[in-house]
Short mmCIF file of C-alpha atoms and ligand atoms in Angstrom, two decimals:
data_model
loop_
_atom_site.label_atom_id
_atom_site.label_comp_id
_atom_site.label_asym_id
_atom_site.label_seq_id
_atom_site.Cartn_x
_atom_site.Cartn_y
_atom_site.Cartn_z
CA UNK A 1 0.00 0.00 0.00
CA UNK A 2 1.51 3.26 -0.96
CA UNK A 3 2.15 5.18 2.31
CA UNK A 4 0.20 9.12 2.06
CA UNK A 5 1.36 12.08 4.14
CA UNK A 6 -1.16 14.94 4.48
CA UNK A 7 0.26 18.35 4.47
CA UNK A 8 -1.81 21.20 6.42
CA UNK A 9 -2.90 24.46 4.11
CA UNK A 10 0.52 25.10 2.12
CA UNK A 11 1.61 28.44 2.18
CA UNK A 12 4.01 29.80 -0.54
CA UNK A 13 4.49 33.80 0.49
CA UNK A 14 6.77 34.56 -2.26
CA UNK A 15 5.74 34.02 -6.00
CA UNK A 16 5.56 36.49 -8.79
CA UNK A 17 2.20 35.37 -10.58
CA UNK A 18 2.23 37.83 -13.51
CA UNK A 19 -1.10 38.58 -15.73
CA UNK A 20 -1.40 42.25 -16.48
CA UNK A 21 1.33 43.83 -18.14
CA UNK A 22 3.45 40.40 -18.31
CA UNK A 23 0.66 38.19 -19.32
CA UNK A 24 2.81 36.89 -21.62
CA UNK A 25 4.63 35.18 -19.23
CA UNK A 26 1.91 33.56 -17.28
CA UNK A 27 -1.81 34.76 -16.17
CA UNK A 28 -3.03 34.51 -12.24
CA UNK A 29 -5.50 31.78 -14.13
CA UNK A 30 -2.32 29.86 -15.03
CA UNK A 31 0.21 29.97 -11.83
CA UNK A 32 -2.78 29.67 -9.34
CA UNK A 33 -3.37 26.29 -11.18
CA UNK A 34 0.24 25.81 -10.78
CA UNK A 35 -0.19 26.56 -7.26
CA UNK A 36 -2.52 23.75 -6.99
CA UNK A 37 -0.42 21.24 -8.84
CA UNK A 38 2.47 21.77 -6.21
CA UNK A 39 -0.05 21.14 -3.39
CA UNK A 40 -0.50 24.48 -2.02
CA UNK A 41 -3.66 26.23 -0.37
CA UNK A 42 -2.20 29.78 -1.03
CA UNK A 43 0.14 32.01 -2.21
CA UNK A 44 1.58 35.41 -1.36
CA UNK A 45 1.84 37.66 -4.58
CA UNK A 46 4.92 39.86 -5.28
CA UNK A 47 4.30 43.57 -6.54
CA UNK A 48 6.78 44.10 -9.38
CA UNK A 49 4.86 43.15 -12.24
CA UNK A 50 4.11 46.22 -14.19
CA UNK A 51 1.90 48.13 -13.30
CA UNK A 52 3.84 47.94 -10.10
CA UNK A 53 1.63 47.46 -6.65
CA UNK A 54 2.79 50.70 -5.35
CA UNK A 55 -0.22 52.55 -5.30
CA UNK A 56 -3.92 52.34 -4.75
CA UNK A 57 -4.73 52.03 -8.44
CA UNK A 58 -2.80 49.05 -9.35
CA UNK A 59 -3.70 47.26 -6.34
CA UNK A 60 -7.12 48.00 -7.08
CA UNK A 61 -6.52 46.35 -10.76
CA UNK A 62 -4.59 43.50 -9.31
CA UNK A 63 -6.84 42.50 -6.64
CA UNK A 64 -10.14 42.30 -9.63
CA UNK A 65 -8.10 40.50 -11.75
CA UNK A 66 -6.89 37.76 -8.90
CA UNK A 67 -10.51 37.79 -7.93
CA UNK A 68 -11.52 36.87 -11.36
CA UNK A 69 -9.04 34.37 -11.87
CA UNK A 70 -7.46 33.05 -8.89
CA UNK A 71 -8.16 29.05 -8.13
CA UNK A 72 -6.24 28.73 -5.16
CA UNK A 73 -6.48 31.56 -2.08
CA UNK A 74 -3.87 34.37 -1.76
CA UNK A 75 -2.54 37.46 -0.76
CA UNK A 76 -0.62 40.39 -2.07
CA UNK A 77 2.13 42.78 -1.37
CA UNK A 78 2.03 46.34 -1.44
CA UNK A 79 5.73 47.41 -3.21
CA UNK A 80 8.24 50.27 -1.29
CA UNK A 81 8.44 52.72 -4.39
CA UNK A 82 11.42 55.00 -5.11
CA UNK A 83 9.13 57.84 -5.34
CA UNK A 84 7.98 58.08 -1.51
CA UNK A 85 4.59 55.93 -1.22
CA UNK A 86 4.81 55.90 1.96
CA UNK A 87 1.77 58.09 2.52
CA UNK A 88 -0.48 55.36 1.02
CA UNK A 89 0.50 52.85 4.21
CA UNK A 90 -1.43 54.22 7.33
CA UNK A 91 -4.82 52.48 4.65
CA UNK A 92 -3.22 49.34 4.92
CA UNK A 93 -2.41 48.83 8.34
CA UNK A 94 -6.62 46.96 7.66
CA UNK A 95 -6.37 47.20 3.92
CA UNK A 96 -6.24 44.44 1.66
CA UNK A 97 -2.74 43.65 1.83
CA UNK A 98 -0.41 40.91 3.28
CA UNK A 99 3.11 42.42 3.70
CA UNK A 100 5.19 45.46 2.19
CA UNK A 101 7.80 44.16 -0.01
CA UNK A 102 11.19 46.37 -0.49
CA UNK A 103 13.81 45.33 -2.90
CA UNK A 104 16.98 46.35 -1.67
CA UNK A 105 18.99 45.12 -4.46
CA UNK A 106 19.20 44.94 -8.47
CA UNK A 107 16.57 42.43 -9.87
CA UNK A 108 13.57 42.14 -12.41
CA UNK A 109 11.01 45.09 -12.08
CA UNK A 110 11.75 48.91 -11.11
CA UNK A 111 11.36 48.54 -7.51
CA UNK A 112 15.00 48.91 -6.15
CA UNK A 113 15.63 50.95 -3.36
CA UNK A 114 19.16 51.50 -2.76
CA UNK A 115 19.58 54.82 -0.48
CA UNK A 116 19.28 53.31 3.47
CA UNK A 117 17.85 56.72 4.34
CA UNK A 118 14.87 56.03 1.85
CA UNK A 119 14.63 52.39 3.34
CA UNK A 120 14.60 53.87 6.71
CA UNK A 121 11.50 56.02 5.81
CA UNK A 122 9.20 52.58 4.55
CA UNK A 123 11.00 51.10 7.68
CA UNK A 124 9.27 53.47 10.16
CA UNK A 125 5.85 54.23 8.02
CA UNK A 126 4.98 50.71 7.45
CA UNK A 127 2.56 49.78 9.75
CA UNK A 128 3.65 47.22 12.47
CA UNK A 129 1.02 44.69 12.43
CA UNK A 130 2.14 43.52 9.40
CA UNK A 131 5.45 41.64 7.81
CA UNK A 132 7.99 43.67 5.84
CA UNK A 133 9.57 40.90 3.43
CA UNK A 134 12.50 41.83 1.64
CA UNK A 135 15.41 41.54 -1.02
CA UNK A 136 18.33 41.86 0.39
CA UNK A 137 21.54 40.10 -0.28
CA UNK A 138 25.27 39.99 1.11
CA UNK A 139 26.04 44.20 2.83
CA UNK A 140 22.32 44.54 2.22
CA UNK A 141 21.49 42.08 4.90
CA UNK A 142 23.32 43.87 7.71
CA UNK A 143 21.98 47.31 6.68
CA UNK A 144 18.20 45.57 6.50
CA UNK A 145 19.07 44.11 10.27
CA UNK A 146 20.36 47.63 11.42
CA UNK A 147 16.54 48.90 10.61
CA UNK A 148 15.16 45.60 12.25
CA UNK A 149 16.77 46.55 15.54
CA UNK A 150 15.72 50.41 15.37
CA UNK A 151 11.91 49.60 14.45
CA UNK A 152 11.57 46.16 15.81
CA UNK A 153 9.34 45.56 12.31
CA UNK A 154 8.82 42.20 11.81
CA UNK A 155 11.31 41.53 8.62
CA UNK A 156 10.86 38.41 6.22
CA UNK A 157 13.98 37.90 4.39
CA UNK A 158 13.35 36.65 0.94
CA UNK A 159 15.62 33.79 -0.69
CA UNK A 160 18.80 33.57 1.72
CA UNK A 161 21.53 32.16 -0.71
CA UNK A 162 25.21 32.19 1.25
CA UNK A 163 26.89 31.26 4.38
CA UNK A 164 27.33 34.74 5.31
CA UNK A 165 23.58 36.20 5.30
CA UNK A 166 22.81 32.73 7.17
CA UNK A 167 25.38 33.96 9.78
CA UNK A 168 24.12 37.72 9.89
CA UNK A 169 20.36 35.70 10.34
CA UNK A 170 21.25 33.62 12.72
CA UNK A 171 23.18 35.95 15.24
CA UNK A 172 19.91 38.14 14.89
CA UNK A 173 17.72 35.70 15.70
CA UNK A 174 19.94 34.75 18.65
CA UNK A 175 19.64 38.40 19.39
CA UNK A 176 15.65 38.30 19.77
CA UNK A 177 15.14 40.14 16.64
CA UNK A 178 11.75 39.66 14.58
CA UNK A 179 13.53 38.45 11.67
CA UNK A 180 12.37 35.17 9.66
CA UNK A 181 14.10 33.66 6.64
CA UNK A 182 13.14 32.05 2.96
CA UNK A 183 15.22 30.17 1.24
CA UNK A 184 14.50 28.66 -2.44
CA UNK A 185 14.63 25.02 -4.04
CA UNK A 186 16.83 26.24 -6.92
CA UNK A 187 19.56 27.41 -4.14
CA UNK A 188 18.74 24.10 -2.07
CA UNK A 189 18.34 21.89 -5.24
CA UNK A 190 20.31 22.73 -8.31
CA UNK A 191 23.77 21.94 -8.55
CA UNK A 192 26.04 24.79 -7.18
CA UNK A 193 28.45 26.39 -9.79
CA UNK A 194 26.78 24.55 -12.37
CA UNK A 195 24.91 28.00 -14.18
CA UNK A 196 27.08 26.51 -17.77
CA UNK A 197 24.77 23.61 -17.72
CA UNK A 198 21.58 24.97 -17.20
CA UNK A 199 22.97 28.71 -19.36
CA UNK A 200 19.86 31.05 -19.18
CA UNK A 201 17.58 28.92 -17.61
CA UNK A 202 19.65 29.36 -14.48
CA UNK A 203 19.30 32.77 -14.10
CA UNK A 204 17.97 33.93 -11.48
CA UNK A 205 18.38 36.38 -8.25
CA UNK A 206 20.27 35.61 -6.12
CA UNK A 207 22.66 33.70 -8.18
CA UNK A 208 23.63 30.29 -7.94
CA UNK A 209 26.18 30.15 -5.01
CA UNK A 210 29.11 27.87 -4.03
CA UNK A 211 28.99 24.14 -2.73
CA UNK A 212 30.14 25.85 0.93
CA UNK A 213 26.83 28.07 0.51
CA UNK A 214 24.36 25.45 -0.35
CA UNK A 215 25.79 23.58 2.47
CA UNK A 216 24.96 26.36 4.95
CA UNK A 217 21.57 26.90 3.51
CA UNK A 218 21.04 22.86 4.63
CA UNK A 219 22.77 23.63 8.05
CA UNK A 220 20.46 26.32 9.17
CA UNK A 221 17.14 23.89 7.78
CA UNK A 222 18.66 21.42 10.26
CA UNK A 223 19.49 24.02 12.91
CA UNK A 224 16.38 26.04 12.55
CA UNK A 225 17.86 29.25 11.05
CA UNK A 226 15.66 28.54 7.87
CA UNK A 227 11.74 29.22 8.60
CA UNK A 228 10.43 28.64 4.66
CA UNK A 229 11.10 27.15 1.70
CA UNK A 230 9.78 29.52 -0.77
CA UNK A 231 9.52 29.13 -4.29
CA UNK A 232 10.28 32.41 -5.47
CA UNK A 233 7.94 31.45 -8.38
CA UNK A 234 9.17 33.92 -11.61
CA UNK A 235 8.08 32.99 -14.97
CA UNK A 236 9.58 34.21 -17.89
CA UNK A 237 8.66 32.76 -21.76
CA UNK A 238 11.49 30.38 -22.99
CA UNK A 239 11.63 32.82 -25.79
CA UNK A 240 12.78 35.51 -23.05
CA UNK A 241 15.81 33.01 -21.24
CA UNK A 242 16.81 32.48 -24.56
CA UNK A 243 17.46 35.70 -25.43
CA UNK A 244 20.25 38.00 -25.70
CA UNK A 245 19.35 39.83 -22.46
CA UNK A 246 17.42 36.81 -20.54
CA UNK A 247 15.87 38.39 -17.72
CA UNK A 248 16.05 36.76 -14.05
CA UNK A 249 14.05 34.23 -12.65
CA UNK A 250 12.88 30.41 -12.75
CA UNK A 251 9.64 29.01 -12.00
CA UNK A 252 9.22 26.53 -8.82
CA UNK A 253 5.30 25.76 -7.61
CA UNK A 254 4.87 22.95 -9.12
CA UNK A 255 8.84 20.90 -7.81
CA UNK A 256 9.03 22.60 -4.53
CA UNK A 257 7.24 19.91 -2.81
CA UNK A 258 8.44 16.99 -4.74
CA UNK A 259 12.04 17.91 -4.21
CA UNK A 260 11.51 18.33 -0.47
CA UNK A 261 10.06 15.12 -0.40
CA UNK A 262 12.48 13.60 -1.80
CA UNK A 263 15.57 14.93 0.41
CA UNK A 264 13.14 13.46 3.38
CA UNK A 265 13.28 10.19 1.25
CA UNK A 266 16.92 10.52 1.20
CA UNK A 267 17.47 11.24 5.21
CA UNK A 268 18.62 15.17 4.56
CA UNK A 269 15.49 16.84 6.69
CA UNK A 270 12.53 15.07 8.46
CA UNK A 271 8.57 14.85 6.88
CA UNK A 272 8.02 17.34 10.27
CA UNK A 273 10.72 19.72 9.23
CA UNK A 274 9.00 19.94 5.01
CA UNK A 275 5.29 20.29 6.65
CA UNK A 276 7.09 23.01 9.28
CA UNK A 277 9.05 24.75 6.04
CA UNK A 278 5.94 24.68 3.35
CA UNK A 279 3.00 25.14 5.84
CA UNK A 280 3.09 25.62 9.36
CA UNK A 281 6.12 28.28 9.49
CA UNK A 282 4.73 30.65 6.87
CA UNK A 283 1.49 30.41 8.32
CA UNK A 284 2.40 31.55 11.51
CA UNK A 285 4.91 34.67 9.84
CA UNK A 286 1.75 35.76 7.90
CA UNK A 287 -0.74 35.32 11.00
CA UNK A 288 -2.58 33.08 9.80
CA UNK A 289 -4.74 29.90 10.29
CA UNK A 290 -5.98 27.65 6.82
CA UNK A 291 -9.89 27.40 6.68
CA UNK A 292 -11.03 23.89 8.13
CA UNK A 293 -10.78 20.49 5.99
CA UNK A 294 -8.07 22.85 3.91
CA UNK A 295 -4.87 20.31 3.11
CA UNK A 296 -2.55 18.25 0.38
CA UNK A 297 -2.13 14.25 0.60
CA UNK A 298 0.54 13.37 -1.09
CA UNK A 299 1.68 10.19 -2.51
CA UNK A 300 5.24 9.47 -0.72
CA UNK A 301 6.31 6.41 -3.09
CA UNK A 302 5.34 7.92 -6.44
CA UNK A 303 8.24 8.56 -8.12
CA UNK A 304 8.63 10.56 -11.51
CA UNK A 305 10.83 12.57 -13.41
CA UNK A 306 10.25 16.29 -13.93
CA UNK A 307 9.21 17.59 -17.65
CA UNK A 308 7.68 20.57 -19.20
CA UNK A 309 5.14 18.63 -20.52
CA UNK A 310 2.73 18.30 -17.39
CA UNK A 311 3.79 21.60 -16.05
CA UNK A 312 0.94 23.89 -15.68
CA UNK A 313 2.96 27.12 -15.21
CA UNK A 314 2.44 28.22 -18.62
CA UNK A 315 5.98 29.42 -19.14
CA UNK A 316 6.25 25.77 -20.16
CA UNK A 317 10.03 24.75 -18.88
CA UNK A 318 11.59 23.96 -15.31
CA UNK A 319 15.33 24.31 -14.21
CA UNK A 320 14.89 21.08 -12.43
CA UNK A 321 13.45 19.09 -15.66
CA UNK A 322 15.44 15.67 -15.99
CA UNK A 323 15.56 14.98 -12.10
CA UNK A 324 13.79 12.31 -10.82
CA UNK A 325 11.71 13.07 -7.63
CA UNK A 326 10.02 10.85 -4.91
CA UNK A 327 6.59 12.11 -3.79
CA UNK A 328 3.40 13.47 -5.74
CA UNK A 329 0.03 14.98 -4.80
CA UNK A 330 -2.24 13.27 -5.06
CA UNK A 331 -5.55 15.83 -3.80
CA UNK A 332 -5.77 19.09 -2.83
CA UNK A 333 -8.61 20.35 -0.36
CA UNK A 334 -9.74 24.15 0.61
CA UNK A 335 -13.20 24.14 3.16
CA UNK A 336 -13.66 21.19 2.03
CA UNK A 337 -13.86 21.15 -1.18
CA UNK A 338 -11.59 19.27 -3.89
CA UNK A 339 -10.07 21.91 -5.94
CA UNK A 340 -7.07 19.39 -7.36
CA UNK A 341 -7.36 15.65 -7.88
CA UNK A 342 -3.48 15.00 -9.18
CA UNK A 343 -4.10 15.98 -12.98
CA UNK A 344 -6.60 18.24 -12.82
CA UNK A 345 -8.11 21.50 -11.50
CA UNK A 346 -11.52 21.08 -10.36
CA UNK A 347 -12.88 24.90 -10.03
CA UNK A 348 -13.27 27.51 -11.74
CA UNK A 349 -11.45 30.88 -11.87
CA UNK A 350 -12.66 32.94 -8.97
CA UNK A 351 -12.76 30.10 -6.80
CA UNK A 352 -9.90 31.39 -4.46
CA UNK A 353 -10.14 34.11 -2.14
CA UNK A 354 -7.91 36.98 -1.20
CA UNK A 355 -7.26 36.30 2.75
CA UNK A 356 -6.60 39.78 3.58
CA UNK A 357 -9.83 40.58 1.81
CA UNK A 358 -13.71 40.91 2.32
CA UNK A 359 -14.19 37.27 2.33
CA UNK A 360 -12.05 36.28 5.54
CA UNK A 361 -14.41 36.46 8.58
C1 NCD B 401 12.12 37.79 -9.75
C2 NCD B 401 11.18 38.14 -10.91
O1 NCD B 401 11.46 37.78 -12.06
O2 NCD B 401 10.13 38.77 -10.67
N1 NCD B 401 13.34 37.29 -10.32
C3 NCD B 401 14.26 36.50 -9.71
O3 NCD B 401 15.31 36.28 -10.31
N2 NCD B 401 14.04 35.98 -8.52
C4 NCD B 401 12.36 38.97 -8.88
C5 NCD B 401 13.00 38.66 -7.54
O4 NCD B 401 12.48 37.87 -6.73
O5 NCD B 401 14.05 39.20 -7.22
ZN1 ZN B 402 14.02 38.90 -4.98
ZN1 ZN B 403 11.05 37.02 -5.98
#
């Protein structure tokens, strides 16, 4: 009898969905679907996808079209602009929103903020109630801490990717600070130094590290540095990595699970320590609690290998295509009802609800 492990209301609180501007890439009809494939209840949206979520407008036209075509739940992030937005955060201390999300370094989108003087502005308008998440990597983590331990805001930091920022983490968590930190399969899962074999389609910020830094990124899941495995979920067309200029970014929703599973198969982390890293942890960071008979059975024998072809991310490729994994969902429940059966989605668009919205009692 194939042994079954059931997973309580996955939580993935960093993917870039797309639609609007970059439909191209992929629609929220699409990666929501994707969502479900990977086994997860929700997902937290990122806001640089033109338009950008820095104002009330574009949330406004983000939020309708997730409404209209979202099949799992979710959540957005309002984005820290350049051009001081900060007068638009005192509405979402009980707005509509999950998190702010600041990028403190160079990546896809126009979002960076680079001056700590403008970072220390968001730092101390943002209201407190709710998580800052942020891009920060290498010097950026230290400055990021310094405005942790001035505003005591509670700081998500976004895909950790070297020894050193696992360090800076850990000493601040050892230091009572309200820090929590991501970390992605493709810096857990795909071969260090190896960007030549995959060429653009592993691309992505952070970078691809060093053996030594993939090894810490293990040592603080075993140590309890590491809070989530996120996805950092960022389609781009093949068209796009193939190009001259490919931009940054890899899909993940759909191989996070499976290649968690599979290090549990192989003795490198617990079953506890995945359901802790996909559901329970991120939960908790984001405040909240998955809607009753809301969870993922997964098939822990099933083994496969990973292919574009039953992808539903509608970029259509994977950076981890060729490996074989050990674990599959198998059904996917929210209140109750089945919204995934293993091959296909069983709502229709709309079906998911925004959990900082109207619909959350
Ligand atoms: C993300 C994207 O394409 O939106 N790209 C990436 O390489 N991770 C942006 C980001 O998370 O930095
Ligand atoms: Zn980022
Ligand atoms: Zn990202």
């Amino acid at each position: 009898m194939a042994r079954t492990l059931t997973l309580p209301g996955m939580l993935d609180p960093h993917v870039h969905l797309r639609g609007l501007e970059w439909a191209r890439k992929a629609t929220f009809a699409s990666e929501t679907a994707a969502a479900l494939a990977g086994g997860y209840w929700a997902v937290l949206d990122m806001p640089n996808t033109p338009p950008a979520t820095i104002d009330a407008a574009a949330l406004d036209t983000k939020l309708a079209a997730l409404n209209a075509e979202a099949v799992c739940d979710w959540g957005v992030y309002f984005g820290a602009s350049q051009d001081d937005n900060t007068a638009e955060y005192a509405a979402l201390e009980n707005g509509p929103v999950c998190g702010l999300k600041m990028y403190n370094n160079a990546t896809t989108g126009t979002l960076l903020i680079a001056d700590q003087a403008q970072r220390r502005r968001h730092y101390h308008a943002w209201p407190p109630a709710k998580p800052i998440a942020v891009h920060a990597e290498g010097q950026t983590v230290a400055d990021i801490l310094a405005l942790v331990r001035e505003t005591r805001r509670q700081t998500h930091f976004c895909h950790v990717s070297t020894a050193e920022e696992i360090a800076l983490l850990h000493a601040a968590k050892a230091d009572g600070l309200p820090v929590s930190v991501g970390v992605t399969p493709h810096h857990l899962f795909l071969p260090a130094d190896d960007v030549r074999a995959l060429g653009p389609l592993g691309l992505m910020k952070p970078e691809l590290k060093t053996a030594a830094d993939q090894a810490a990124l293990w040592d603080g899941i075993a140590d309890g540095t590491v809070d989530v495995v996120e996805s950092d979920h960022a389609p781009h067309t093949l068209a796009e990595k193939q190009s001259e200029q490919p931009p940054f970014g890899v899909p993940g929703l759909e191989t996070t699970l499976p290649l968690l599973l599979t290090a549990a198969h192989e003795g490198r982390l617990t079953l506890e320590r995945v359901i802790e890293l996909v559901a329970l942890n991120p939960q908790r960071i984001f405040g909240l609690t998955p809607p009753p008979e809301t969870d993922t059975v997964v098939d822990l024998d099933a083994t496969y290998t990973i292919t574009r072809a039953t992808l539903f991310t509608l970029c259509g490729w994977s950076p981890f295509e060729g490996m074989q994994v050990r674990g599959r969902v198998r059904a996917v429940r929210i209140r109750g009802e089945a919204v995934f059966d293993g091959e296909r989605v069983l709502v229709p668009p709309g079906n998911g609800i925004n959990l900082w919205g109207p619909d959350v009692a």
